[in-house]
Coordinates of C-alpha atoms in Angstrom, one line a residue:
M1 CA 12.2 209.5 -20.7
N2 CA 9.9 207.0 -22.3
R3 CA 9.7 204.4 -19.5
R4 CA 10.1 202.2 -21.6
R5 CA 13.9 202.7 -22.0
F6 CA 14.2 202.9 -18.4
L7 CA 17.5 202.8 -17.0
A8 CA 19.0 201.9 -20.4
A9 CA 22.7 204.0 -20.2
S10 CA 23.3 202.0 -17.4
A11 CA 22.7 198.9 -18.6
T12 CA 25.6 199.9 -21.1
A13 CA 28.5 199.2 -19.6
A14 CA 30.5 195.7 -20.5
V15 CA 29.1 192.3 -18.5
A16 CA 32.2 191.9 -16.0
A17 CA 33.8 188.1 -15.2
P18 CA 32.1 186.4 -12.7
S19 CA 34.4 187.4 -9.3
W20 CA 34.2 184.2 -7.8
L21 CA 36.2 183.2 -11.6
A22 CA 39.2 185.6 -9.4
H23 CA 38.8 183.9 -6.0
G24 CA 39.9 180.3 -5.9
E25 CA 36.1 178.9 -6.7
R26 CA 37.2 177.3 -10.6
K27 CA 38.0 174.0 -9.3
T28 CA 33.6 173.7 -8.8
N29 CA 32.7 174.7 -12.0
R30 CA 29.9 177.4 -9.4
R31 CA 27.3 178.3 -11.8
W32 CA 24.9 181.2 -11.3
L33 CA 21.3 180.3 -11.3
L34 CA 18.0 182.6 -11.9
V35 CA 14.5 181.4 -10.3
G36 CA 11.1 183.8 -12.5
T37 CA 8.1 183.8 -10.1
Q38 CA 5.1 184.7 -10.0
T39 CA 5.5 187.9 -7.6
H40 CA 2.6 187.7 -4.7
K41 CA 3.4 187.1 -1.8
D42 CA 7.2 187.6 -0.1
S43 CA 8.1 187.2 -4.3
K44 CA 8.9 190.2 -5.8
G45 CA 11.0 188.6 -8.4
I46 CA 14.2 187.9 -10.8
Y47 CA 16.3 185.8 -8.0
S48 CA 19.6 184.6 -7.3
Y49 CA 21.9 181.4 -7.0
D50 CA 25.2 180.3 -6.2
W51 CA 24.8 176.4 -7.6
N52 CA 27.3 173.9 -6.7
P53 CA 28.0 171.5 -9.5
A54 CA 30.2 169.5 -7.3
T55 CA 27.8 169.0 -4.3
G56 CA 23.8 170.0 -5.8
E57 CA 24.0 172.6 -3.4
L58 CA 22.6 175.9 -4.2
Q59 CA 23.1 178.8 -1.7
G60 CA 21.9 181.8 -1.5
G61 CA 18.9 183.6 -3.0
D62 CA 18.6 187.3 -2.8
L63 CA 16.5 189.2 -5.4
A64 CA 18.2 189.7 -8.3
A65 CA 16.0 192.1 -9.9
A66 CA 12.2 193.1 -9.1
S67 CA 9.4 192.6 -11.3
D68 CA 6.6 191.8 -12.0
N69 CA 5.1 188.3 -12.4
P70 CA 8.3 187.3 -14.2
T71 CA 6.6 183.8 -15.0
F72 CA 9.7 182.3 -17.8
L73 CA 13.1 183.4 -18.5
A74 CA 15.5 183.3 -21.3
L75 CA 19.5 184.2 -21.9
D76 CA 20.9 186.0 -25.3
P77 CA 23.1 183.0 -27.0
A78 CA 26.3 185.1 -24.5
A79 CA 24.5 184.8 -21.5
G80 CA 25.0 189.3 -20.9
Y81 CA 21.5 190.2 -21.7
L82 CA 17.7 187.9 -19.6
Y83 CA 14.7 188.5 -20.7
A84 CA 11.5 187.6 -19.1
A85 CA 8.1 187.3 -20.1
N86 CA 6.4 189.8 -16.8
E87 CA 2.9 187.5 -16.7
L88 CA 0.0 190.4 -16.4
E89 CA -2.9 191.7 -17.7
Q90 CA -2.7 195.0 -17.8
F91 CA 0.5 197.1 -18.3
E92 CA 0.8 200.6 -18.6
G93 CA -2.7 201.3 -18.8
Q94 CA -3.5 198.9 -21.9
K95 CA -4.8 195.4 -21.6
S96 CA -1.7 194.1 -22.3
G97 CA 1.7 191.2 -20.7
A98 CA 5.3 192.6 -20.8
V99 CA 8.7 191.5 -21.5
S100 CA 11.9 193.4 -19.6
A101 CA 15.3 193.1 -20.4
F102 CA 18.1 192.9 -18.1
A103 CA 21.6 193.3 -17.7
L104 CA 23.6 190.2 -16.5
D105 CA 25.6 191.8 -13.5
H106 CA 28.1 188.6 -12.7
P107 CA 30.4 189.6 -10.1
A108 CA 27.3 190.7 -7.6
R109 CA 24.9 188.6 -8.9
K110 CA 22.4 191.2 -9.9
L111 CA 20.7 192.1 -12.7
R112 CA 20.7 195.5 -14.2
P113 CA 16.5 196.8 -15.9
I114 CA 17.1 198.4 -19.3
N115 CA 13.5 197.8 -21.0
Q116 CA 10.5 197.2 -20.9
V117 CA 8.0 197.0 -23.4
P118 CA 4.4 195.9 -24.0
A119 CA 3.8 192.3 -25.1
L120 CA 0.7 193.1 -27.0
G121 CA -1.0 190.6 -25.9
T122 CA -2.1 189.4 -21.9
A123 CA -1.2 187.1 -19.5
T124 CA 2.5 186.4 -21.7
C125 CA 3.5 183.1 -20.4
N126 CA 6.6 182.9 -22.2
V127 CA 10.2 183.8 -24.3
S128 CA 13.1 183.0 -26.1
V129 CA 15.6 184.5 -27.9
D130 CA 17.0 183.7 -30.9
A131 CA 20.6 181.6 -31.6
V132 CA 22.4 184.8 -32.8
G133 CA 21.3 187.2 -30.0
R134 CA 18.8 189.4 -31.9
A135 CA 15.2 188.4 -32.0
A136 CA 13.2 188.0 -28.9
F137 CA 9.7 186.5 -28.9
C138 CA 7.2 185.7 -26.4
A139 CA 4.0 183.7 -26.1
N140 CA 0.5 185.6 -24.7
Y141 CA -1.9 183.0 -23.0
G142 CA -4.2 185.2 -22.1
S143 CA -5.3 186.7 -25.4
G144 CA -3.6 184.1 -27.0
S145 CA -1.0 186.0 -29.8
A146 CA 2.7 185.8 -29.9
S147 CA 5.3 188.8 -30.9
S148 CA 9.2 189.4 -32.1
F149 CA 10.7 191.8 -30.6
Y150 CA 14.8 193.3 -32.0
L151 CA 16.9 193.4 -29.2
N152 CA 19.6 195.9 -30.2
P153 CA 23.5 195.3 -28.6
D154 CA 23.2 197.0 -26.2
G155 CA 19.7 194.2 -25.3
Q156 CA 17.4 196.6 -25.4
I157 CA 14.2 195.6 -26.3
S158 CA 12.3 197.2 -29.1
D159 CA 8.5 197.7 -30.2
A160 CA 7.3 194.2 -32.0
V161 CA 8.3 194.3 -35.2
S162 CA 5.6 191.4 -36.0
H163 CA 2.2 190.2 -33.8
F164 CA -0.1 187.1 -34.6
Q165 CA -3.2 186.9 -33.7
Y166 CA -4.7 183.6 -33.3
T167 CA -8.8 182.6 -33.5
G168 CA -10.8 179.7 -33.5
H169 CA -11.5 177.4 -30.8
G170 CA -10.8 174.0 -29.3
A171 CA -12.8 170.4 -28.7
D172 CA -12.7 172.1 -24.6
P173 CA -15.5 174.5 -24.4
E174 CA -13.7 175.2 -21.5
R175 CA -9.7 175.0 -21.3
Q176 CA -10.6 175.3 -25.4
A177 CA -12.9 178.0 -26.2
G178 CA -10.1 180.5 -27.4
P179 CA -6.6 179.9 -28.9
H180 CA -3.6 180.4 -26.1
A181 CA -0.3 181.1 -27.1
H182 CA 2.1 178.9 -24.4
R183 CA 5.2 178.5 -26.4
V184 CA 7.7 180.1 -28.0
T185 CA 10.7 178.2 -29.4
V186 CA 13.7 178.7 -33.1
S187 CA 14.3 176.1 -34.8
P188 CA 18.7 174.6 -34.3
D189 CA 19.0 176.5 -37.9
N190 CA 17.1 179.9 -36.7
R191 CA 15.7 179.7 -39.9
W192 CA 12.1 178.9 -38.2
L193 CA 9.9 180.6 -35.4
L194 CA 7.5 177.6 -33.3
V195 CA 4.1 178.4 -31.3
N196 CA 2.2 175.8 -29.4
D197 CA -1.0 176.9 -29.2
L198 CA -2.8 175.1 -25.8
G199 CA -6.0 176.2 -27.5
L200 CA -6.5 175.1 -30.8
D201 CA -4.8 171.9 -30.5
C202 CA -1.7 173.2 -32.5
I203 CA 1.5 175.0 -33.0
H204 CA 1.6 177.9 -35.0
I205 CA 5.4 178.0 -37.3
Y206 CA 6.9 180.8 -39.1
H207 CA 10.1 181.9 -41.4
L208 CA 11.8 183.8 -38.8
D209 CA 14.6 187.0 -40.9
P210 CA 17.2 187.5 -37.6
T211 CA 18.3 190.4 -39.2
S212 CA 15.3 191.7 -37.8
A213 CA 13.2 189.6 -36.4
R214 CA 10.8 189.8 -38.7
L215 CA 8.3 186.7 -39.1
T216 CA 6.4 185.4 -42.0
P217 CA 3.5 182.4 -42.0
N218 CA 4.7 179.3 -43.1
Q219 CA 2.2 177.4 -45.9
P220 CA 1.1 174.5 -44.1
P221 CA 1.1 177.0 -41.0
A222 CA 0.6 175.0 -39.2
W223 CA 1.1 171.6 -37.8
H224 CA -2.4 170.0 -36.0
G225 CA -2.4 167.6 -32.7
A226 CA -5.2 165.5 -31.1
P227 CA -8.2 167.2 -30.4
G228 CA -8.3 168.1 -27.0
S229 CA -4.5 167.5 -26.9
G230 CA -3.7 171.6 -26.3
P231 CA 0.3 171.2 -26.8
R232 CA 2.4 173.3 -24.0
A233 CA 5.8 173.4 -24.7
L234 CA 8.2 172.1 -27.0
R235 CA 11.9 171.4 -27.1
F236 CA 14.4 170.0 -30.1
H237 CA 16.5 166.5 -29.9
P238 CA 20.3 168.3 -30.7
N239 CA 20.4 166.6 -34.1
G240 CA 17.7 169.1 -35.1
H241 CA 15.5 166.9 -36.8
I242 CA 13.4 165.7 -34.1
A243 CA 10.8 167.8 -31.2
Y244 CA 9.1 166.4 -28.6
C245 CA 6.2 168.2 -27.7
V246 CA 4.4 168.3 -24.3
C247 CA 0.0 167.8 -24.2
E248 CA -0.3 169.8 -21.5
M249 CA -3.9 168.3 -21.9
G250 CA -3.6 165.6 -22.7
S251 CA -0.7 164.8 -20.5
V252 CA 1.9 162.9 -23.1
V253 CA 4.8 163.6 -25.5
N254 CA 4.5 164.4 -29.2
V255 CA 6.6 162.7 -31.0
L256 CA 7.5 164.7 -34.3
H257 CA 9.5 164.8 -37.1
W258 CA 10.9 168.4 -38.4
D259 CA 11.6 168.6 -42.4
T260 CA 13.7 171.8 -41.8
Q261 CA 13.9 172.6 -45.5
K262 CA 9.9 172.8 -44.9
G263 CA 9.5 173.5 -42.2
T264 CA 6.7 171.2 -41.0
L265 CA 6.5 168.3 -38.6
R266 CA 4.5 164.8 -38.6
E267 CA 3.9 162.7 -35.5
L268 CA 5.8 159.7 -35.5
Q269 CA 4.3 159.0 -31.8
T270 CA 3.0 160.1 -28.2
I271 CA 3.8 158.7 -24.8
S272 CA 1.6 159.3 -22.0
L273 CA 3.0 161.3 -19.0
V274 CA 0.9 158.8 -17.0
P275 CA 0.4 155.1 -15.9
D276 CA -2.6 153.8 -17.1
D277 CA -3.9 153.0 -13.8
Y278 CA -3.7 156.5 -13.1
H279 CA -6.8 158.6 -12.6
G280 CA -6.6 162.0 -10.7
P281 CA -5.5 165.1 -12.4
T282 CA -2.9 165.8 -14.2
A283 CA -1.7 168.0 -16.7
G284 CA 1.6 167.7 -19.0
C285 CA 4.3 170.3 -18.3
D286 CA 7.8 170.3 -19.7
I287 CA 10.6 168.1 -21.0
V288 CA 14.7 168.6 -21.8
V289 CA 16.9 166.6 -23.4
T290 CA 20.5 165.8 -22.5
R291 CA 23.3 167.4 -24.6
D292 CA 24.2 163.8 -26.5
G293 CA 21.0 163.1 -27.2
R294 CA 20.4 160.1 -25.6
F295 CA 18.2 161.0 -22.5
A296 CA 14.7 162.7 -21.9
Y297 CA 12.9 163.9 -18.7
A298 CA 9.9 165.8 -18.5
I299 CA 7.7 166.4 -16.0
N300 CA 3.4 166.6 -15.2
R301 CA 2.3 168.4 -13.1
F302 CA -0.7 167.6 -10.0
Y303 CA 0.6 163.5 -11.0
D304 CA 4.2 165.6 -9.4
F305 CA 6.4 162.9 -11.0
A306 CA 9.7 163.2 -12.4
E307 CA 10.1 160.4 -15.5
S308 CA 13.0 159.2 -17.4
F309 CA 13.4 158.6 -21.2
S310 CA 16.2 156.6 -23.4
I311 CA 16.0 158.2 -26.7
A312 CA 16.0 155.3 -30.0
K313 CA 18.1 157.0 -33.1
D314 CA 15.9 157.6 -34.9
G315 CA 13.7 160.1 -31.5
R316 CA 11.1 157.3 -30.5
L317 CA 11.1 157.6 -26.7
T318 CA 11.1 154.5 -24.2
L319 CA 9.8 155.5 -20.6
L320 CA 13.2 154.7 -17.6
A321 CA 10.8 155.3 -14.6
R322 CA 8.8 157.6 -12.3
I323 CA 10.1 159.7 -9.5
P324 CA 9.2 161.8 -7.3
C325 CA 9.4 165.3 -8.4
G326 CA 10.6 166.5 -4.5
G327 CA 7.8 168.9 -4.5
K328 CA 3.9 169.7 -5.2
T329 CA 3.1 170.9 -8.7
P330 CA 5.7 171.4 -11.0
R331 CA 6.0 174.4 -13.0
H332 CA 9.9 173.8 -15.1
L333 CA 13.3 171.8 -14.8
A334 CA 16.9 172.3 -15.7
L335 CA 19.2 170.3 -16.6
D336 CA 22.7 171.9 -14.3
P337 CA 25.7 172.7 -16.3
T338 CA 27.2 168.8 -16.1
E339 CA 24.0 167.1 -16.5
S340 CA 24.8 165.2 -13.1
F341 CA 21.3 166.4 -11.7
L342 CA 17.9 167.6 -13.0
L343 CA 16.3 170.6 -11.0
V344 CA 13.0 171.5 -11.0
A345 CA 10.6 174.6 -9.7
N346 CA 8.0 173.6 -7.7
Q347 CA 4.6 175.8 -7.9
D348 CA 2.3 174.6 -4.9
S349 CA 5.5 173.3 -2.1
D350 CA 7.2 176.7 -3.3
N351 CA 10.2 175.0 -3.3
I352 CA 13.7 174.4 -5.3
S353 CA 14.0 169.7 -5.6
V354 CA 17.2 168.8 -6.9
L355 CA 17.6 165.0 -8.2
A356 CA 20.8 163.3 -9.2
R357 CA 21.4 162.1 -12.1
E358 CA 23.7 159.1 -13.3
A359 CA 24.8 159.3 -16.9
K360 CA 25.8 156.2 -18.4
T361 CA 22.1 154.1 -17.2
G362 CA 20.3 158.5 -17.8
K363 CA 18.5 156.8 -13.6
L364 CA 17.4 159.7 -11.8
T365 CA 17.4 159.8 -7.9
E366 CA 16.2 161.6 -4.7
T367 CA 18.6 163.7 -2.9
G368 CA 16.7 164.9 -0.3
R369 CA 17.6 168.6 -1.5
S370 CA 15.0 171.1 -1.5
Y371 CA 15.0 174.9 -0.8
P372 CA 12.8 177.4 -0.1
R373 CA 10.7 179.9 -3.3
V374 CA 7.8 181.3 -2.8
K375 CA 6.0 180.4 -6.8
P376 CA 8.7 179.6 -8.7
Q377 CA 8.1 179.8 -12.3
C378 CA 11.3 179.1 -14.2
L379 CA 15.3 177.8 -13.5
V380 CA 17.9 179.0 -15.9
F381 CA 22.1 178.9 -15.7
A382 CA 23.5 181.4 -16.8

């Protein structure tokens, strides 16, 4: 059997309901947290935790699946399958990263491998899934490219359906000598795919055919940011008309108006992620938005603070506060399902920290809770 289809048969079984629902734990609404990591030292892949939203505590931390450098994770809409971006330079003898598929075994809190395919580019750093669970996408940072894949009903990933290799360079000769695709984001209406390119200071925009996972470049094909800003992450507001772009090199958030019919972005505001009197190393990282659309939270690497923002009716941001993120070099953040807590994966301090959140005011407070994990990269609640 082709290695790309390994264990496909074992992963097609129906996904069972979590065992804890039958053992009196429904009252606390415990959830499963999956953590992607960089695999060196003692880290071997994707790890599993049990999250208690009543207390803001994590338990467990066992290996859910061995995987090579699964630095970003994405669930399908039904939380039956998980997809990982394997940030590699070589895969199956070719110069490429990979995308892996797993079935979620809820009772065992384990992942069952389905298959793995080439990403068609190196240092695959991001993966996402469309709203109906039939298409997946990856960003290849090293080679500066993006690919799309069809997802079969059993969770299996097809070989690439569309692939785009970017060319050119940005304003910074050291960091932007070539393209660096960093994030693949599906629009809220499932009609478009947006690809943040740190190397070219732009966001590539594509028409998405969700029935086939095929991508077609839009006209115009991209939104262009400030030279040397380095667009890294993207998150849509729940209203579907505003997008927040975190720029790594500029350490700012671009607030963008999204035209759902034309597939175009227009800048409304740029707000800094560091105070004016800070002159140390900094790299904008990621942002999340609450379900009610009233607040946003961002992290900045090396500055090592979590920042809270209020959101105006037009989508613009106002800084509320900055507090320590609970570790060194925050890599990813996630609101828990109750939105009472913000969890931060801290790469260089090898820990996951927990911050408490007040829903009415949006205020974050330190809890002092920290859980060891070697090189955590991505946090996903199943």
